[in-house]
């Protein structure tokens, strides 16, 4: 087994930090950002440099790779309570409903706790139709239900609370129901076993 | 189109597969195929959470970047626990001035105050000439020979050489972790 000494390790991170900021080749900057996502989690300098690149690099792919690396570093930190994970997925729903103008391209590898998601996954919500958004949200909510330790009653209560506390979300859902989006809303919440009448009750409760 | 693969499995694993196949009343091949699909497929629960998190981290950086380039001094963004941690670090490193709960949605959104002195675009690529980082022989003499060689490769003009060297140094770092 190869063993790097402390100086080797320090130099590796330091050189990568310079490469990702200054190398003239976007390919090299992309590859370096991905590498820092794997080895830079304990380096404040690496994280700081990735932030800078994610915000300021002129190349879309380099910024996307830096964001992927940052995600990888932060997602491996101690996990949040399960209810926060639920809220996280609700945020996805809200983003999709509240901000149809959001445009995001997933061109960089996304590394997660159980593997990698890699490939070209354009997500342009200004062009995606509602059915596609529904499918995506449904997948996320279905996934939530598959997590053994999340109790479905907790999930139901959390969604009810979210609707109560978030008038924007409530109005969006109310409008969706009024404007013929009944099937869409049904599809979104069916995976959690939430009946449409229950949901309608939460939406209309003031 | 389907491919046929022939694999060898240890006896102990075979016994486990037999037991599981009997419990689920499925052929062993189906159990193996399902296991492979779950481990590398795009729809496994954990990868979906990673994908969702990436989406929201990307949203955070995109909104901040666009607001800075548009000359805004504050912006409202949705937060999840992971992006809230990132906001803390962004503030700590001076990329943003501060953030606080939104008045309208205090639980789910933050008002982020941007740093007016923060450049919103780095001089890279087509914008300005840039130079690869360099190390002289004195600087690499205290490194192990293998790392010193990789550092030399990282300074070569050939992009493919630099890409290979990045992978090599990353792997070496991970192996020694």
mmCIF file of C-alpha atoms in Angstrom:
data_model
loop_
_atom_site.group_PDB
_atom_site.id
_atom_site.type_symbol
_atom_site.label_atom_id
_atom_site.label_comp_id
_atom_site.label_asym_id
_atom_site.label_seq_id
_atom_site.Cartn_x
_atom_site.Cartn_y
_atom_site.Cartn_z
ATOM 1 C CA UNK A 1 0.000 0.000 0.000
ATOM 2 C CA UNK A 2 1.308 3.414 -0.951
ATOM 3 C CA UNK A 3 1.660 5.733 1.994
ATOM 4 C CA UNK A 4 1.761 9.484 1.522
ATOM 5 C CA UNK A 5 3.415 11.461 4.248
ATOM 6 C CA UNK A 6 1.881 14.610 5.667
ATOM 7 C CA UNK A 7 3.855 16.825 3.312
ATOM 8 C CA UNK A 8 2.738 14.773 0.290
ATOM 9 C CA UNK A 9 -0.884 15.069 1.318
ATOM 10 C CA UNK A 10 -0.614 18.786 1.947
ATOM 11 C CA UNK A 11 1.068 19.321 -1.399
ATOM 12 C CA UNK A 12 -1.543 17.234 -3.222
ATOM 13 C CA UNK A 13 -4.397 19.374 -1.890
ATOM 14 C CA UNK A 14 -2.460 22.625 -2.380
ATOM 15 C CA UNK A 15 -1.574 21.801 -5.969
ATOM 16 C CA UNK A 16 -5.118 20.716 -6.778
ATOM 17 C CA UNK A 17 -6.422 23.987 -5.318
ATOM 18 C CA UNK A 18 -4.167 25.912 -7.653
ATOM 19 C CA UNK A 19 -5.022 23.727 -10.644
ATOM 20 C CA UNK A 20 -8.775 24.090 -10.241
ATOM 21 C CA UNK A 21 -8.427 27.859 -10.080
ATOM 22 C CA UNK A 22 -5.728 28.523 -12.647
ATOM 23 C CA UNK A 23 -5.316 25.711 -15.158
ATOM 24 C CA UNK A 24 -6.163 27.047 -18.635
ATOM 25 C CA UNK A 25 -7.939 23.824 -19.617
ATOM 26 C CA UNK A 26 -11.581 23.484 -18.453
ATOM 27 C CA UNK A 27 -11.171 19.701 -18.700
ATOM 28 C CA UNK A 28 -8.351 19.822 -16.193
ATOM 29 C CA UNK A 29 -10.323 22.132 -13.897
ATOM 30 C CA UNK A 30 -13.345 19.791 -14.090
ATOM 31 C CA UNK A 31 -11.233 16.737 -13.276
ATOM 32 C CA UNK A 32 -9.489 18.538 -10.425
ATOM 33 C CA UNK A 33 -12.768 19.730 -8.925
ATOM 34 C CA UNK A 34 -14.047 16.159 -8.981
ATOM 35 C CA UNK A 35 -10.848 14.984 -7.288
ATOM 36 C CA UNK A 36 -11.188 17.607 -4.573
ATOM 37 C CA UNK A 37 -14.698 16.315 -3.921
ATOM 38 C CA UNK A 38 -13.101 12.963 -3.081
ATOM 39 C CA UNK A 39 -10.115 14.102 -1.032
ATOM 40 C CA UNK A 40 -10.780 17.674 0.073
ATOM 41 C CA UNK A 41 -13.355 17.196 2.799
ATOM 42 C CA UNK A 42 -10.892 17.900 5.612
ATOM 43 C CA UNK A 43 -9.295 20.924 3.974
ATOM 44 C CA UNK A 44 -10.823 24.330 4.610
ATOM 45 C CA UNK A 45 -8.759 25.702 1.763
ATOM 46 C CA UNK A 46 -10.116 23.108 -0.661
ATOM 47 C CA UNK A 47 -13.707 23.899 0.319
ATOM 48 C CA UNK A 48 -13.083 27.624 0.040
ATOM 49 C CA UNK A 49 -11.538 27.224 -3.407
ATOM 50 C CA UNK A 50 -14.434 25.038 -4.563
ATOM 51 C CA UNK A 51 -16.868 27.750 -3.404
ATOM 52 C CA UNK A 52 -14.927 30.310 -5.422
ATOM 53 C CA UNK A 53 -14.928 28.124 -8.520
ATOM 54 C CA UNK A 54 -18.628 27.271 -8.150
ATOM 55 C CA UNK A 55 -19.469 30.964 -8.055
ATOM 56 C CA UNK A 56 -16.927 32.479 -10.402
ATOM 57 C CA UNK A 57 -15.456 30.132 -12.983
ATOM 58 C CA UNK A 58 -16.397 31.209 -16.478
ATOM 59 C CA UNK A 59 -17.010 27.634 -17.655
ATOM 60 C CA UNK A 60 -20.406 26.019 -16.966
ATOM 61 C CA UNK A 61 -18.985 22.517 -16.681
ATOM 62 C CA UNK A 62 -16.298 23.583 -14.239
ATOM 63 C CA UNK A 63 -18.866 25.322 -12.031
ATOM 64 C CA UNK A 64 -21.114 22.242 -12.180
ATOM 65 C CA UNK A 65 -18.220 19.994 -11.176
ATOM 66 C CA UNK A 66 -17.327 22.269 -8.275
ATOM 67 C CA UNK A 67 -20.947 22.198 -7.103
ATOM 68 C CA UNK A 68 -20.943 18.404 -7.386
ATOM 69 C CA UNK A 69 -17.750 18.265 -5.324
ATOM 70 C CA UNK A 70 -19.219 20.587 -2.683
ATOM 71 C CA UNK A 71 -22.355 18.435 -2.540
ATOM 72 C CA UNK A 72 -20.225 15.349 -2.103
ATOM 73 C CA UNK A 73 -18.290 16.931 0.740
ATOM 74 C CA UNK A 74 -21.321 18.252 2.609
ATOM 75 C CA UNK A 75 -23.584 15.243 2.030
ATOM 76 C CA UNK A 76 -21.065 12.993 3.765
ATOM 77 C CA UNK A 77 -21.186 15.071 6.921
ATOM 78 C CA UNK A 78 -23.239 13.704 9.824
ATOM 79 C CA UNK A 79 -26.734 13.033 8.598
ATOM 80 C CA UNK A 80 -29.667 15.224 9.486
ATOM 81 C CA UNK A 81 -32.762 14.031 11.297
ATOM 82 C CA UNK A 82 -35.102 12.088 9.086
ATOM 83 C CA UNK A 83 -37.756 14.723 9.354
ATOM 84 C CA UNK A 84 -35.278 17.161 7.785
ATOM 85 C CA UNK A 85 -34.827 14.753 4.919
ATOM 86 C CA UNK A 86 -38.559 14.825 4.456
ATOM 87 C CA UNK A 87 -38.535 18.602 4.455
ATOM 88 C CA UNK A 88 -35.757 18.473 1.913
ATOM 89 C CA UNK A 89 -37.957 16.537 -0.456
ATOM 90 C CA UNK A 90 -40.832 18.894 0.151
ATOM 91 C CA UNK A 91 -38.474 21.691 -0.851
ATOM 92 C CA UNK A 92 -38.006 19.952 -4.168
ATOM 93 C CA UNK A 93 -41.754 20.018 -4.661
ATOM 94 C CA UNK A 94 -41.910 23.676 -3.746
ATOM 95 C CA UNK A 95 -39.052 24.591 -6.030
ATOM 96 C CA UNK A 96 -40.722 22.905 -8.922
ATOM 97 C CA UNK A 97 -44.095 24.467 -8.232
ATOM 98 C CA UNK A 98 -42.920 27.912 -7.141
ATOM 99 C CA UNK A 99 -40.090 28.560 -9.569
ATOM 100 C CA UNK A 100 -40.833 27.314 -13.044
ATOM 101 C CA UNK A 101 -38.161 29.651 -14.371
ATOM 102 C CA UNK A 102 -35.359 27.701 -12.700
ATOM 103 C CA UNK A 103 -32.968 26.251 -15.200
ATOM 104 C CA UNK A 104 -30.338 23.764 -14.181
ATOM 105 C CA UNK A 105 -28.179 21.399 -16.120
ATOM 106 C CA UNK A 106 -26.870 18.247 -14.523
ATOM 107 C CA UNK A 107 -23.778 17.552 -16.532
ATOM 108 C CA UNK A 108 -21.469 16.618 -13.746
ATOM 109 C CA UNK A 109 -21.227 13.397 -11.809
ATOM 110 C CA UNK A 110 -23.177 13.444 -8.592
ATOM 111 C CA UNK A 111 -21.729 11.217 -5.954
ATOM 112 C CA UNK A 112 -23.929 9.976 -3.189
ATOM 113 C CA UNK A 113 -23.903 7.701 -0.228
ATOM 114 C CA UNK A 114 -24.776 4.657 -2.292
ATOM 115 C CA UNK A 115 -23.073 5.300 -5.567
ATOM 116 C CA UNK A 116 -22.818 7.752 -8.363
ATOM 117 C CA UNK A 117 -25.335 9.422 -10.583
ATOM 118 C CA UNK A 118 -23.539 10.342 -13.719
ATOM 119 C CA UNK A 119 -24.648 11.472 -17.103
ATOM 120 C CA UNK A 120 -26.411 14.198 -18.919
ATOM 121 C CA UNK A 121 -29.617 15.058 -17.146
ATOM 122 C CA UNK A 122 -30.882 18.386 -18.402
ATOM 123 C CA UNK A 123 -33.513 19.808 -16.106
ATOM 124 C CA UNK A 124 -35.004 22.882 -17.674
ATOM 125 C CA UNK A 125 -38.165 23.570 -15.760
ATOM 126 C CA UNK A 126 -39.143 26.333 -18.127
ATOM 127 C CA UNK A 127 -39.506 23.715 -20.831
ATOM 128 C CA UNK A 128 -40.457 20.629 -18.891
ATOM 129 C CA UNK A 129 -44.121 19.978 -18.750
ATOM 130 C CA UNK A 130 -45.972 19.358 -15.558
ATOM 131 C CA UNK A 131 -46.174 15.648 -16.149
ATOM 132 C CA UNK A 132 -42.401 15.363 -16.152
ATOM 133 C CA UNK A 133 -42.166 17.369 -12.955
ATOM 134 C CA UNK A 134 -44.811 15.178 -11.401
ATOM 135 C CA UNK A 135 -42.900 12.071 -12.319
ATOM 136 C CA UNK A 136 -39.749 13.430 -10.745
ATOM 137 C CA UNK A 137 -41.462 14.473 -7.550
ATOM 138 C CA UNK A 138 -43.329 11.202 -7.406
ATOM 139 C CA UNK A 139 -40.054 9.356 -7.639
ATOM 140 C CA UNK A 140 -38.656 11.409 -4.775
ATOM 141 C CA UNK A 141 -41.673 10.913 -2.589
ATOM 142 C CA UNK A 142 -41.746 7.211 -3.379
ATOM 143 C CA UNK A 143 -38.137 7.045 -2.400
ATOM 144 C CA UNK A 144 -38.972 8.744 0.866
ATOM 145 C CA UNK A 145 -41.531 6.092 1.641
ATOM 146 C CA UNK A 146 -38.949 3.390 0.996
ATOM 147 C CA UNK A 147 -36.690 4.646 3.755
ATOM 148 C CA UNK A 148 -37.416 2.159 6.489
ATOM 149 C CA UNK A 149 -36.985 4.485 9.421
ATOM 150 C CA UNK A 150 -39.376 7.184 8.239
ATOM 151 C CA UNK A 151 -42.772 6.574 9.632
ATOM 152 C CA UNK A 152 -45.519 7.354 7.122
ATOM 153 C CA UNK A 153 -47.530 9.098 9.824
ATOM 154 C CA UNK A 154 -44.569 11.392 10.497
ATOM 155 C CA UNK A 155 -44.372 12.135 6.811
ATOM 156 C CA UNK A 156 -48.066 12.923 6.645
ATOM 157 C CA UNK A 157 -47.868 15.225 9.662
ATOM 158 C CA UNK A 158 -44.820 16.983 8.269
ATOM 159 C CA UNK A 159 -46.525 17.664 4.948
ATOM 160 C CA UNK A 160 -49.648 18.890 6.728
ATOM 161 C CA UNK A 161 -47.491 21.217 8.831
ATOM 162 C CA UNK A 162 -45.624 22.434 5.771
ATOM 163 C CA UNK A 163 -48.853 23.292 3.998
ATOM 164 C CA UNK A 164 -50.166 25.070 7.091
ATOM 165 C CA UNK A 165 -47.040 27.153 7.564
ATOM 166 C CA UNK A 166 -46.314 27.925 3.960
ATOM 167 C CA UNK A 167 -49.046 30.055 2.370
ATOM 168 C CA UNK A 168 -47.246 30.138 -0.952
ATOM 169 C CA UNK A 169 -47.211 26.391 -1.222
ATOM 170 C CA UNK A 170 -50.818 26.262 -0.041
ATOM 171 C CA UNK A 171 -51.902 28.766 -2.679
ATOM 172 C CA UNK A 172 -50.021 26.943 -5.389
ATOM 173 C CA UNK A 173 -51.636 23.670 -4.508
ATOM 174 C CA UNK A 174 -55.039 25.318 -4.256
ATOM 175 C CA UNK A 175 -54.585 26.843 -7.709
ATOM 176 C CA UNK A 176 -53.385 23.538 -9.080
ATOM 177 C CA UNK A 177 -56.569 21.882 -7.846
ATOM 178 C CA UNK A 178 -58.765 24.670 -9.246
ATOM 179 C CA UNK A 179 -57.052 24.702 -12.602
ATOM 180 C CA UNK A 180 -57.612 21.079 -13.343
ATOM 181 C CA UNK A 181 -54.442 19.774 -11.829
ATOM 182 C CA UNK A 182 -56.274 17.294 -9.662
ATOM 183 C CA UNK A 183 -54.616 14.285 -11.247
ATOM 184 C CA UNK A 184 -51.205 15.874 -10.933
ATOM 185 C CA UNK A 185 -51.657 16.618 -7.262
ATOM 186 C CA UNK A 186 -53.009 13.119 -6.719
ATOM 187 C CA UNK A 187 -49.957 11.659 -8.365
ATOM 188 C CA UNK A 188 -47.649 13.775 -6.235
ATOM 189 C CA UNK A 189 -49.076 12.725 -2.902
ATOM 190 C CA UNK A 190 -50.381 9.233 -3.603
ATOM 191 C CA UNK A 191 -47.030 7.563 -2.883
ATOM 192 C CA UNK A 192 -47.286 8.735 0.720
ATOM 193 C CA UNK A 193 -50.811 7.423 1.022
ATOM 194 C CA UNK A 194 -52.284 10.909 1.332
ATOM 195 C CA UNK A 195 -55.802 10.978 -0.085
ATOM 196 C CA UNK A 196 -56.771 13.931 -2.218
ATOM 197 C CA UNK A 197 -59.639 14.835 0.119
ATOM 198 C CA UNK A 198 -57.266 14.896 3.087
ATOM 199 C CA UNK A 199 -54.939 17.138 1.143
ATOM 200 C CA UNK A 200 -57.817 19.373 0.074
ATOM 201 C CA UNK A 201 -58.763 19.717 3.732
ATOM 202 C CA UNK A 202 -55.272 20.855 4.655
ATOM 203 C CA UNK A 203 -55.172 23.314 1.779
ATOM 204 C CA UNK A 204 -58.523 24.879 2.590
ATOM 205 C CA UNK A 205 -57.952 25.041 6.356
ATOM 206 C CA UNK A 206 -57.083 28.591 7.416
ATOM 207 C CA UNK B 1 -31.264 -6.289 -26.071
ATOM 208 C CA UNK B 2 -30.015 -8.498 -23.254
ATOM 209 C CA UNK B 3 -26.591 -9.906 -22.597
ATOM 210 C CA UNK B 4 -25.847 -13.196 -20.892
ATOM 211 C CA UNK B 5 -23.259 -13.023 -18.165
ATOM 212 C CA UNK B 6 -21.670 -16.010 -16.446
ATOM 213 C CA UNK B 7 -20.425 -15.292 -12.946
ATOM 214 C CA UNK B 8 -18.949 -17.409 -10.194
ATOM 215 C CA UNK B 9 -20.252 -16.875 -6.693
ATOM 216 C CA UNK B 10 -18.786 -18.226 -3.451
ATOM 217 C CA UNK B 11 -20.635 -21.144 -1.835
ATOM 218 C CA UNK B 12 -21.739 -19.037 1.096
ATOM 219 C CA UNK B 13 -23.248 -16.392 -1.153
ATOM 220 C CA UNK B 14 -24.993 -19.070 -3.196
ATOM 221 C CA UNK B 15 -26.629 -20.411 -0.039
ATOM 222 C CA UNK B 16 -27.829 -16.928 0.851
ATOM 223 C CA UNK B 17 -29.235 -16.492 -2.640
ATOM 224 C CA UNK B 18 -31.035 -19.841 -2.443
ATOM 225 C CA UNK B 19 -32.633 -18.896 0.864
ATOM 226 C CA UNK B 20 -33.732 -15.497 -0.415
ATOM 227 C CA UNK B 21 -35.039 -16.977 -3.664
ATOM 228 C CA UNK B 22 -37.118 -19.492 -1.753
ATOM 229 C CA UNK B 23 -38.497 -16.806 0.537
ATOM 230 C CA UNK B 24 -39.521 -14.606 -2.374
ATOM 231 C CA UNK B 25 -40.515 -17.497 -4.629
ATOM 232 C CA UNK B 26 -38.279 -16.192 -7.391
ATOM 233 C CA UNK B 27 -35.477 -17.779 -9.400
ATOM 234 C CA UNK B 28 -31.966 -17.065 -8.189
ATOM 235 C CA UNK B 29 -31.231 -15.228 -11.429
ATOM 236 C CA UNK B 30 -33.982 -12.723 -10.636
ATOM 237 C CA UNK B 31 -32.576 -12.108 -7.176
ATOM 238 C CA UNK B 32 -29.107 -11.470 -8.590
ATOM 239 C CA UNK B 33 -30.441 -9.220 -11.364
ATOM 240 C CA UNK B 34 -32.485 -7.197 -8.902
ATOM 241 C CA UNK B 35 -29.521 -6.817 -6.588
ATOM 242 C CA UNK B 36 -27.326 -5.552 -9.422
ATOM 243 C CA UNK B 37 -30.030 -3.158 -10.612
ATOM 244 C CA UNK B 38 -30.500 -1.744 -7.131
ATOM 245 C CA UNK B 39 -26.773 -1.276 -6.623
ATOM 246 C CA UNK B 40 -26.020 0.595 -9.851
ATOM 247 C CA UNK B 41 -29.352 1.758 -11.168
ATOM 248 C CA UNK B 42 -30.341 5.420 -11.221
ATOM 249 C CA UNK B 43 -33.431 5.012 -9.087
ATOM 250 C CA UNK B 44 -31.986 3.729 -5.853
ATOM 251 C CA UNK B 45 -33.218 5.734 -2.859
ATOM 252 C CA UNK B 46 -29.858 7.075 -1.767
ATOM 253 C CA UNK B 47 -28.832 8.233 -5.209
ATOM 254 C CA UNK B 48 -32.148 10.023 -5.522
ATOM 255 C CA UNK B 49 -31.503 11.873 -2.288
ATOM 256 C CA UNK B 50 -28.028 12.735 -3.550
ATOM 257 C CA UNK B 51 -29.555 13.960 -6.788
ATOM 258 C CA UNK B 52 -32.118 16.064 -4.963
ATOM 259 C CA UNK B 53 -29.427 17.517 -2.720
ATOM 260 C CA UNK B 54 -27.246 18.321 -5.710
ATOM 261 C CA UNK B 55 -30.185 20.094 -7.323
ATOM 262 C CA UNK B 56 -30.643 22.334 -4.292
ATOM 263 C CA UNK B 57 -26.932 22.998 -3.775
ATOM 264 C CA UNK B 58 -26.713 23.960 -7.447
ATOM 265 C CA UNK B 59 -29.764 26.167 -7.005
ATOM 266 C CA UNK B 60 -28.073 27.940 -4.089
ATOM 267 C CA UNK B 61 -24.892 28.703 -6.000
ATOM 268 C CA UNK B 62 -26.726 29.633 -9.201
ATOM 269 C CA UNK B 63 -29.013 32.105 -7.443
ATOM 270 C CA UNK B 64 -26.131 33.722 -5.572
ATOM 271 C CA UNK B 65 -23.973 33.930 -8.697
ATOM 272 C CA UNK B 66 -26.733 35.441 -10.813
ATOM 273 C CA UNK B 67 -27.671 37.920 -8.094
ATOM 274 C CA UNK B 68 -24.052 39.020 -7.710
ATOM 275 C CA UNK B 69 -23.593 39.455 -11.442
ATOM 276 C CA UNK B 70 -26.879 41.392 -11.563
ATOM 277 C CA UNK B 71 -25.706 43.810 -8.894
ATOM 278 C CA UNK B 72 -28.262 42.737 -6.284
ATOM 279 C CA UNK B 73 -27.302 43.041 -2.647
ATOM 280 C CA UNK B 74 -29.733 40.522 -1.204
ATOM 281 C CA UNK B 75 -31.664 37.526 -2.397
ATOM 282 C CA UNK B 76 -34.161 35.041 -0.981
ATOM 283 C CA UNK B 77 -33.307 31.396 -1.434
ATOM 284 C CA UNK B 78 -34.909 28.146 -0.258
ATOM 285 C CA UNK B 79 -32.837 26.158 2.206
ATOM 286 C CA UNK B 80 -32.461 22.596 3.322
ATOM 287 C CA UNK B 81 -30.148 21.497 6.130
ATOM 288 C CA UNK B 82 -27.286 20.821 3.738
ATOM 289 C CA UNK B 83 -27.496 24.189 2.003
ATOM 290 C CA UNK B 84 -27.879 25.940 5.354
ATOM 291 C CA UNK B 85 -24.514 24.470 6.342
ATOM 292 C CA UNK B 86 -23.095 25.704 3.071
ATOM 293 C CA UNK B 87 -24.460 29.193 3.765
ATOM 294 C CA UNK B 88 -22.660 29.146 7.117
ATOM 295 C CA UNK B 89 -19.394 28.324 5.338
ATOM 296 C CA UNK B 90 -20.006 30.882 2.580
ATOM 297 C CA UNK B 91 -20.403 33.526 5.278
ATOM 298 C CA UNK B 92 -17.359 32.290 7.181
ATOM 299 C CA UNK B 93 -15.208 32.564 4.051
ATOM 300 C CA UNK B 94 -16.578 35.971 3.090
ATOM 301 C CA UNK B 95 -18.482 35.003 -0.043
ATOM 302 C CA UNK B 96 -21.667 36.378 1.494
ATOM 303 C CA UNK B 97 -22.112 38.948 4.240
ATOM 304 C CA UNK B 98 -24.890 37.304 6.213
ATOM 305 C CA UNK B 99 -28.159 35.432 5.993
ATOM 306 C CA UNK B 100 -31.306 35.367 8.085
ATOM 307 C CA UNK B 101 -34.709 33.715 8.028
ATOM 308 C CA UNK B 102 -37.142 35.097 5.510
ATOM 309 C CA UNK B 103 -40.010 37.028 7.074
ATOM 310 C CA UNK B 104 -42.526 35.333 4.803
ATOM 311 C CA UNK B 105 -41.158 31.777 5.052
ATOM 312 C CA UNK B 106 -38.857 31.706 8.070
ATOM 313 C CA UNK B 107 -38.612 27.930 8.137
ATOM 314 C CA UNK B 108 -37.895 27.315 4.517
ATOM 315 C CA UNK B 109 -36.194 30.381 3.069
ATOM 316 C CA UNK B 110 -33.282 32.629 3.941
ATOM 317 C CA UNK B 111 -32.525 36.193 2.962
ATOM 318 C CA UNK B 112 -28.900 36.160 1.869
ATOM 319 C CA UNK B 113 -26.971 39.429 1.920
ATOM 320 C CA UNK B 114 -24.330 39.401 -0.775
ATOM 321 C CA UNK B 115 -20.819 40.730 -0.521
ATOM 322 C CA UNK B 116 -20.600 43.810 -2.757
ATOM 323 C CA UNK B 117 -16.821 43.514 -2.878
ATOM 324 C CA UNK B 118 -16.947 39.961 -4.129
ATOM 325 C CA UNK B 119 -15.967 39.681 -7.797
ATOM 326 C CA UNK B 120 -18.645 37.775 -9.638
ATOM 327 C CA UNK B 121 -16.458 36.503 -12.392
ATOM 328 C CA UNK B 122 -12.947 35.155 -12.194
ATOM 329 C CA UNK B 123 -10.385 35.788 -14.866
ATOM 330 C CA UNK B 124 -10.245 32.414 -16.511
ATOM 331 C CA UNK B 125 -10.528 30.713 -19.844
ATOM 332 C CA UNK B 126 -11.172 33.186 -22.609
ATOM 333 C CA UNK B 127 -11.210 36.183 -20.315
ATOM 334 C CA UNK B 128 -7.557 36.411 -19.461
ATOM 335 C CA UNK B 129 -4.343 34.491 -19.913
ATOM 336 C CA UNK B 130 -3.766 32.065 -17.097
ATOM 337 C CA UNK B 131 -0.791 30.045 -16.056
ATOM 338 C CA UNK B 132 -0.587 26.556 -14.755
ATOM 339 C CA UNK B 133 0.707 26.312 -11.209
ATOM 340 C CA UNK B 134 4.373 25.455 -11.173
ATOM 341 C CA UNK B 135 6.797 23.966 -8.664
ATOM 342 C CA UNK B 136 10.546 24.163 -8.919
ATOM 343 C CA UNK B 137 12.878 21.314 -8.053
ATOM 344 C CA UNK B 138 13.564 22.678 -4.579
ATOM 345 C CA UNK B 139 9.909 22.712 -3.738
ATOM 346 C CA UNK B 140 9.388 19.059 -4.664
ATOM 347 C CA UNK B 141 12.592 17.675 -3.196
ATOM 348 C CA UNK B 142 11.014 16.874 0.148
ATOM 349 C CA UNK B 143 8.144 14.983 -1.430
ATOM 350 C CA UNK B 144 8.127 11.246 -1.887
ATOM 351 C CA UNK B 145 9.500 10.284 -5.340
ATOM 352 C CA UNK B 146 6.135 9.040 -6.570
ATOM 353 C CA UNK B 147 4.349 12.276 -5.654
ATOM 354 C CA UNK B 148 7.180 14.404 -7.026
ATOM 355 C CA UNK B 149 6.861 12.609 -10.373
ATOM 356 C CA UNK B 150 3.104 13.219 -10.462
ATOM 357 C CA UNK B 151 3.596 16.880 -9.594
ATOM 358 C CA UNK B 152 5.981 17.130 -12.539
ATOM 359 C CA UNK B 153 3.377 15.525 -14.813
ATOM 360 C CA UNK B 154 0.784 18.025 -13.595
ATOM 361 C CA UNK B 155 2.983 20.784 -14.983
ATOM 362 C CA UNK B 156 3.268 19.299 -18.488
ATOM 363 C CA UNK B 157 1.734 21.121 -21.435
ATOM 364 C CA UNK B 158 -0.126 18.051 -22.659
ATOM 365 C CA UNK B 159 -3.653 18.079 -21.222
ATOM 366 C CA UNK B 160 -3.989 14.283 -21.332
ATOM 367 C CA UNK B 161 -0.855 13.945 -19.217
ATOM 368 C CA UNK B 162 -2.237 16.373 -16.654
ATOM 369 C CA UNK B 163 -5.594 14.532 -16.548
ATOM 370 C CA UNK B 164 -3.861 11.204 -15.981
ATOM 371 C CA UNK B 165 -1.708 12.741 -13.267
ATOM 372 C CA UNK B 166 -4.768 14.142 -11.481
ATOM 373 C CA UNK B 167 -6.308 10.673 -11.341
ATOM 374 C CA UNK B 168 -3.041 9.163 -10.165
ATOM 375 C CA UNK B 169 -2.577 11.646 -7.333
ATOM 376 C CA UNK B 170 -6.231 11.342 -6.275
ATOM 377 C CA UNK B 171 -5.984 7.531 -6.185
ATOM 378 C CA UNK B 172 -2.698 7.635 -4.313
ATOM 379 C CA UNK B 173 -4.229 9.995 -1.754
ATOM 380 C CA UNK B 174 -7.287 7.786 -1.293
ATOM 381 C CA UNK B 175 -5.226 4.607 -1.015
ATOM 382 C CA UNK B 176 -3.155 6.091 1.764
ATOM 383 C CA UNK B 177 -6.098 7.519 3.673
#
